[in-house]
Coordinates of C-alpha atoms and ligand atoms in Angstrom, one line a residue:
M21 CA -62.6 14.6 -104.0
D22 CA -62.6 11.3 -105.9
G23 CA -63.8 11.1 -109.4
R24 CA -64.1 8.5 -112.2
I25 CA -63.8 9.8 -115.7
L26 CA -64.3 8.0 -119.0
F27 CA -61.8 9.0 -121.6
L28 CA -62.9 8.3 -125.2
P29 CA -59.9 9.2 -127.4
G30 CA -61.6 8.3 -130.6
D31 CA -60.2 9.1 -134.1
G32 CA -57.5 11.1 -135.7
I33 CA -55.9 13.6 -133.3
G34 CA -58.2 12.6 -130.5
P35 CA -55.8 10.2 -128.7
E36 CA -53.0 12.8 -128.9
V37 CA -54.9 15.6 -127.4
L38 CA -56.5 13.5 -124.7
L39 CA -53.0 12.3 -123.6
E40 CA -52.2 15.9 -122.8
A41 CA -55.6 16.5 -121.2
R42 CA -54.9 13.5 -119.0
R43 CA -51.5 14.8 -117.9
V44 CA -53.1 18.1 -117.0
L45 CA -55.9 16.4 -115.1
E46 CA -53.5 14.3 -113.1
A47 CA -51.3 17.3 -112.3
V48 CA -54.3 19.3 -111.0
G49 CA -55.3 16.3 -108.9
A50 CA -51.9 15.9 -107.5
I51 CA -51.5 19.6 -106.6
H52 CA -55.0 20.0 -105.1
G53 CA -55.3 16.6 -103.5
H54 CA -57.9 14.9 -105.6
R55 CA -57.9 11.4 -107.0
F56 CA -59.2 11.2 -110.5
E57 CA -59.5 7.7 -111.9
V58 CA -59.3 7.6 -115.7
I59 CA -60.7 4.7 -117.7
E60 CA -60.6 4.5 -121.5
A61 CA -62.9 3.0 -124.1
P62 CA -63.3 3.1 -127.8
I63 CA -65.6 5.4 -129.9
G64 CA -65.9 6.5 -133.5
D65 CA -64.5 5.1 -136.7
S66 CA -61.6 3.4 -135.0
A67 CA -64.2 1.6 -132.8
R68 CA -66.2 0.6 -135.8
E69 CA -63.2 -0.8 -137.5
R70 CA -62.3 -2.9 -134.5
F71 CA -65.7 -3.8 -133.0
G72 CA -68.1 -3.1 -135.9
D73 CA -69.8 -0.3 -133.9
P74 CA -68.9 3.4 -133.5
L75 CA -70.3 3.2 -129.9
P76 CA -69.6 -0.3 -128.7
E77 CA -71.7 -1.8 -125.9
E78 CA -68.7 -1.7 -123.5
T79 CA -68.4 2.1 -124.1
R80 CA -72.1 2.6 -123.5
A81 CA -72.1 0.7 -120.3
L82 CA -69.1 2.6 -118.9
A83 CA -70.4 6.0 -120.0
V84 CA -73.5 5.7 -117.8
E85 CA -71.6 4.7 -114.6
V86 CA -68.8 7.3 -114.4
D87 CA -68.9 10.9 -113.2
A88 CA -68.0 12.5 -116.5
V89 CA -67.0 11.6 -120.1
L90 CA -64.2 13.3 -122.1
V91 CA -64.2 12.7 -125.9
G92 CA -61.1 13.4 -128.0
A93 CA -62.5 13.5 -131.6
V94 CA -64.8 11.4 -133.6
G95 CA -65.2 10.7 -137.3
L96 CA -62.3 10.1 -139.8
A97 CA -64.1 10.9 -143.0
V98 CA -67.6 11.8 -144.2
R99 CA -68.4 8.8 -146.3
P100 CA -71.5 7.0 -147.2
V101 CA -72.0 3.5 -145.7
D102 CA -74.6 0.9 -146.4
G103 CA -77.9 2.4 -147.5
G104 CA -76.3 5.7 -148.3
R105 CA -76.3 6.7 -144.6
V106 CA -73.4 8.9 -143.4
D107 CA -72.2 7.0 -140.4
A108 CA -68.9 8.6 -139.5
S109 CA -70.3 10.5 -136.5
R110 CA -73.1 8.3 -135.3
G111 CA -71.1 7.1 -132.3
L112 CA -70.9 10.6 -130.9
L113 CA -74.5 11.5 -131.7
D114 CA -75.7 8.3 -130.0
L115 CA -73.5 9.0 -127.0
R116 CA -75.0 12.5 -126.6
R117 CA -78.5 11.0 -126.7
L118 CA -77.5 8.2 -124.3
L119 CA -76.4 10.8 -121.7
G120 CA -79.3 13.1 -122.3
N121 CA -77.2 16.3 -122.4
H122 CA -79.3 18.7 -124.3
A123 CA -77.3 21.8 -123.7
N124 CA -73.9 22.2 -125.4
I125 CA -72.0 25.1 -124.0
R126 CA -69.2 26.5 -126.2
P127 CA -67.4 29.5 -124.7
V128 CA -65.4 31.6 -127.2
A129 CA -63.1 34.0 -125.3
V130 CA -60.1 35.6 -127.0
P131 CA -57.1 35.7 -124.6
D132 CA -55.1 38.9 -124.9
A133 CA -52.1 36.8 -126.0
L134 CA -54.0 35.6 -129.1
V135 CA -55.4 38.9 -130.2
D136 CA -52.8 39.2 -133.0
R137 CA -53.1 35.5 -134.1
S138 CA -56.7 35.9 -135.4
P139 CA -57.0 36.6 -139.1
L140 CA -59.3 39.5 -138.1
R141 CA -57.9 42.8 -137.0
A142 CA -57.0 43.0 -133.3
E143 CA -59.4 45.9 -132.7
Y144 CA -62.3 43.6 -133.6
V145 CA -61.4 40.6 -131.5
R146 CA -59.8 42.1 -128.4
G147 CA -62.1 41.4 -125.5
V148 CA -64.4 39.0 -127.3
D149 CA -66.2 36.9 -124.7
L150 CA -69.2 35.0 -125.9
V151 CA -70.7 31.6 -125.4
V152 CA -72.7 29.5 -127.8
V153 CA -75.5 27.6 -126.1
R154 CA -76.4 25.0 -128.7
E155 CA -79.4 22.6 -128.5
L156 CA -77.8 19.2 -128.8
L157 CA -80.4 16.5 -128.9
G158 CA -82.9 17.7 -131.5
G159 CA -83.4 19.4 -134.8
I160 CA -82.2 18.2 -138.2
Y161 CA -79.5 16.0 -136.6
Y162 CA -82.0 13.5 -135.3
G163 CA -85.2 14.5 -137.1
R164 CA -87.3 11.9 -139.0
P165 CA -88.0 11.2 -141.7
R166 CA -84.6 11.2 -143.4
G167 CA -83.4 9.2 -146.3
V168 CA -82.8 8.9 -150.0
E169 CA -85.7 7.7 -152.1
D170 CA -86.2 7.7 -155.9
G171 CA -83.5 10.2 -156.5
V172 CA -84.6 12.6 -153.7
A173 CA -82.6 13.1 -150.4
F174 CA -84.3 14.6 -147.3
D175 CA -83.6 15.4 -143.6
T176 CA -86.1 16.9 -141.2
E177 CA -85.6 20.0 -139.0
I178 CA -88.1 19.3 -136.1
Y179 CA -88.3 21.0 -132.7
A180 CA -90.8 20.3 -129.9
E181 CA -91.8 23.3 -127.8
E182 CA -90.4 21.6 -124.7
E183 CA -87.0 21.2 -126.4
I184 CA -86.8 24.9 -127.3
R185 CA -88.0 25.9 -123.8
R186 CA -85.4 23.9 -121.9
I187 CA -82.5 25.1 -124.1
S188 CA -83.7 28.7 -123.8
V189 CA -83.9 28.4 -120.0
S190 CA -80.3 27.1 -120.0
A191 CA -79.2 30.1 -122.1
F192 CA -81.0 32.6 -119.8
E193 CA -79.7 31.0 -116.7
L194 CA -76.1 31.2 -118.0
A195 CA -76.6 34.8 -119.1
R196 CA -77.5 35.6 -115.5
T197 CA -73.9 34.6 -114.5
R198 CA -72.4 36.7 -117.3
R199 CA -73.2 40.0 -119.1
K200 CA -77.0 39.4 -119.1
K201 CA -77.6 39.3 -122.8
V202 CA -79.2 36.6 -124.9
T203 CA -79.3 36.6 -128.7
S204 CA -81.5 33.8 -130.1
I205 CA -80.6 32.7 -133.6
D206 CA -83.1 31.5 -136.2
K207 CA -84.2 31.8 -139.8
A208 CA -87.7 33.0 -139.0
N209 CA -88.0 34.8 -142.3
V210 CA -88.2 31.4 -144.0
L211 CA -88.6 28.4 -141.8
E212 CA -91.7 27.3 -139.9
S213 CA -89.5 25.6 -137.3
S214 CA -87.6 28.9 -136.8
I215 CA -90.8 31.0 -136.4
F216 CA -91.8 28.6 -133.7
W217 CA -88.3 28.7 -132.1
R218 CA -88.5 32.5 -132.0
R219 CA -91.9 32.5 -130.4
I220 CA -90.9 30.1 -127.7
A221 CA -87.6 31.9 -127.0
E222 CA -89.5 35.2 -126.7
E223 CA -92.0 33.6 -124.3
V224 CA -89.1 32.3 -122.1
S225 CA -87.5 35.7 -122.2
R226 CA -90.5 37.2 -120.3
D227 CA -89.5 35.1 -117.3
Y228 CA -86.1 36.9 -117.4
P229 CA -86.7 40.6 -117.3
D230 CA -83.2 41.2 -116.1
I231 CA -81.8 39.8 -119.3
E232 CA -81.5 41.8 -122.5
F233 CA -83.1 39.6 -125.2
S234 CA -83.2 39.8 -129.0
S235 CA -83.6 37.4 -131.9
M236 CA -81.3 37.5 -135.0
L237 CA -81.4 35.8 -138.3
V238 CA -78.7 33.3 -138.7
D239 CA -77.2 34.8 -141.9
N240 CA -77.0 38.2 -140.2
C241 CA -75.4 36.5 -137.2
A242 CA -72.8 34.9 -139.4
M243 CA -71.9 38.4 -140.6
Q244 CA -72.1 40.1 -137.2
L245 CA -69.7 37.5 -135.7
I246 CA -67.0 38.8 -137.9
R247 CA -68.0 42.5 -138.1
N248 CA -68.8 43.1 -134.4
P249 CA -68.3 40.0 -132.3
R250 CA -68.1 42.0 -129.0
Q251 CA -71.9 42.7 -129.2
F252 CA -72.6 39.0 -128.2
D253 CA -72.8 37.5 -124.8
V254 CA -74.9 34.3 -125.0
L255 CA -75.9 33.0 -128.4
L256 CA -78.9 30.6 -128.2
T257 CA -79.0 28.3 -131.2
S258 CA -80.5 25.1 -132.6
N259 CA -78.3 22.1 -133.1
M260 CA -77.3 22.9 -136.7
F261 CA -76.9 26.6 -136.4
G262 CA -74.8 26.2 -133.3
D263 CA -72.6 23.7 -135.0
I264 CA -71.9 26.1 -137.9
L265 CA -71.6 29.3 -135.9
S266 CA -69.3 27.8 -133.3
D267 CA -66.8 26.9 -136.0
E268 CA -67.0 30.4 -137.3
A269 CA -66.6 31.9 -133.9
A270 CA -63.4 29.9 -133.5
V271 CA -61.8 32.1 -136.1
L272 CA -62.0 34.9 -133.6
V273 CA -59.6 33.0 -131.3
G274 CA -57.3 32.2 -134.1
S275 CA -57.8 28.4 -134.1
L276 CA -60.6 25.8 -133.7
G277 CA -58.0 23.9 -131.7
M278 CA -58.5 26.3 -128.8
L279 CA -62.2 25.8 -128.1
P280 CA -63.6 23.5 -125.4
S281 CA -67.2 22.5 -124.9
A282 CA -69.4 21.0 -122.2
S283 CA -72.7 19.2 -122.8
V284 CA -74.9 19.3 -119.8
G285 CA -78.5 18.7 -118.7
G286 CA -78.3 14.9 -118.0
D287 CA -76.7 13.3 -114.9
I288 CA -73.3 12.8 -116.5
G289 CA -71.4 15.7 -118.1
L290 CA -69.9 15.1 -121.5
Y291 CA -66.9 17.2 -122.5
E292 CA -65.3 17.6 -125.9
P293 CA -63.0 19.9 -127.7
V294 CA -65.0 21.6 -130.5
H295 CA -62.5 20.5 -133.2
G296 CA -62.8 17.3 -135.2
A297 CA -60.5 14.4 -135.8
A298 CA -58.3 16.3 -138.4
P299 CA -56.9 13.0 -140.0
D300 CA -54.6 15.1 -142.2
I301 CA -52.4 16.0 -139.2
A302 CA -53.1 13.0 -137.0
G303 CA -50.0 11.2 -135.5
R304 CA -47.6 14.0 -136.3
G305 CA -47.6 15.6 -132.8
T306 CA -48.7 18.9 -134.2
A307 CA -52.3 19.1 -132.9
N308 CA -53.4 21.7 -130.4
P309 CA -54.3 20.1 -127.1
I310 CA -55.7 23.3 -125.6
G311 CA -59.3 22.7 -126.6
A312 CA -59.2 19.3 -124.8
I313 CA -57.3 20.8 -121.8
L314 CA -59.9 23.6 -121.4
S315 CA -62.6 21.0 -121.7
V316 CA -61.0 19.4 -118.6
A317 CA -61.3 22.8 -116.9
M318 CA -65.0 22.9 -117.8
M319 CA -65.4 19.4 -116.3
L320 CA -63.6 20.4 -113.1
E321 CA -66.0 23.3 -112.8
L322 CA -69.3 21.8 -113.9
T323 CA -69.1 18.1 -112.9
F324 CA -66.9 18.3 -109.9
A325 CA -67.8 21.8 -108.6
L326 CA -64.1 22.7 -108.4
P327 CA -64.0 26.3 -109.7
E328 CA -60.6 27.0 -108.2
E329 CA -59.0 24.1 -109.9
A330 CA -60.7 25.0 -113.2
G331 CA -59.4 28.5 -112.8
A332 CA -55.9 27.2 -112.2
V333 CA -56.0 25.2 -115.5
R334 CA -57.2 28.3 -117.4
A335 CA -54.6 30.5 -115.8
A336 CA -51.9 28.0 -116.8
V337 CA -53.0 28.0 -120.4
D338 CA -53.1 31.8 -120.5
R339 CA -49.6 32.0 -119.0
V340 CA -48.2 29.6 -121.6
L341 CA -49.9 31.6 -124.4
E342 CA -48.6 34.9 -122.9
D343 CA -45.1 33.5 -123.0
G344 CA -45.6 33.3 -126.7
H345 CA -45.9 29.5 -127.1
G346 CA -48.3 27.9 -129.5
T347 CA -48.9 24.8 -131.6
A348 CA -48.6 25.1 -135.4
D349 CA -52.2 26.2 -135.9
L350 CA -51.5 29.3 -133.9
H351 CA -48.4 30.3 -135.9
A352 CA -48.8 32.4 -139.0
D353 CA -45.2 31.5 -140.0
G354 CA -46.2 28.0 -141.0
G355 CA -45.3 26.5 -137.7
R356 CA -41.5 27.1 -137.6
A357 CA -41.7 28.6 -134.1
A358 CA -44.4 26.2 -133.0
V359 CA -44.2 23.7 -130.1
S360 CA -45.5 20.1 -130.4
T361 CA -48.7 18.7 -128.9
A362 CA -46.7 17.0 -126.1
R363 CA -44.5 20.1 -125.4
M364 CA -47.7 22.2 -125.1
G365 CA -49.1 19.8 -122.5
E366 CA -45.8 19.8 -120.6
L367 CA -45.6 23.6 -120.6
I368 CA -49.2 23.8 -119.2
V369 CA -48.4 21.2 -116.5
E370 CA -45.3 23.2 -115.6
A371 CA -47.3 26.4 -115.5
L372 CA -49.8 24.7 -113.2
G373 CA -47.0 23.6 -110.9
V374 CA -45.8 27.1 -110.6
A375 CA -49.3 28.4 -109.9
G376 CA -49.8 25.6 -107.4
A377 CA -46.6 26.3 -105.6
A378 CA -47.4 30.0 -105.3
G379 CA -50.8 29.0 -103.8
V380 CA -52.7 30.8 -106.7
Ligands
IPM14 C1 -69.2 19.2 -133.4 C2 -69.0 18.3 -134.5 C3 -70.1 17.2 -134.5 C4 -71.4 17.9 -134.6 C5 -69.9 16.1 -135.6 C6 -68.6 15.4 -135.5 C7 -71.0 15.1 -135.5 O1 -69.0 19.0 -135.7 O2 -69.3 18.7 -132.3 O3 -69.3 20.4 -133.6 O4 -71.8 18.3 -135.7 O5 -72.1 18.0 -133.6
MG15 MG1 -69.0 21.1 -135.5

């Protein structure tokens, strides 16, 4: 198998974590006989500083001609730019739109080795295995009108029936491959857009009688995620609710640095760790590369249809965690026993080699 992948390291810790993701990708390729060509291009605030655009034309052109795109992190600071517009993340939002990937898949599975690293008690988090299916191209992130006029600021939460329908279908289809349960999240006790969301999600659920379906209010879901997270299998959410709940769900795993994501639905898959640019720790070699590395696993599975290779990466990560290794974010002792970003990448590559040699 040959593949061309566009790496967009971006801002903050993005370049550091993508370096390790690249080493893992190259190691998997070498072990399993695939040739992955990696090209790099700029995105985010660093791109804007250099080229005056958070998604330069060169990056756009490359993004639509590769097999898959892997983003490191985007957005150094939330700061208003001309006209009061918050521009820090526009490059990423434009890229998602350009590729047409409406379904953002964010798995949250707690490995046994991390059960004690979560701030929640082990009995709550052991065995958690859920996935947030987040609508990625609509809602308040893109809705018009938005702006600031005469001392009033406004954004618009807006969803077309077709947008809700297609993300619902993605969630139900995914549930069929899992524990067959979908919980749709809304604020239907208040918002018109949520009442509509609930109605369409319910309609779609009738096409999936084999899937257990329910709707839940977002505030209740925020509580249930901490109180009883094992009840969830697939969480179906709008753009904004999915953004918030996926950060919350990361606490179950012990660190936001652990979580991968895949955005699918268009022709070219877009993969990103869930974490942001973390400028406060950038350049120190302390960032957790596992979110980026597990995003590579999702890419191997979803873009390249290589489930065995994806499984090998996940197994290597699990093994390293079981051996007790972790970056600073996973260490309650303030990081004294932690390994660096580069060492974590190296350990995972080593674990892959062992698995490869054993034919696993
Ligand atoms: C995420 C991030 C982005 C989002 C930001 C950086 C635009 O928080 O992927 O969760 O809100 O989608
Ligand atoms: Mg987010």
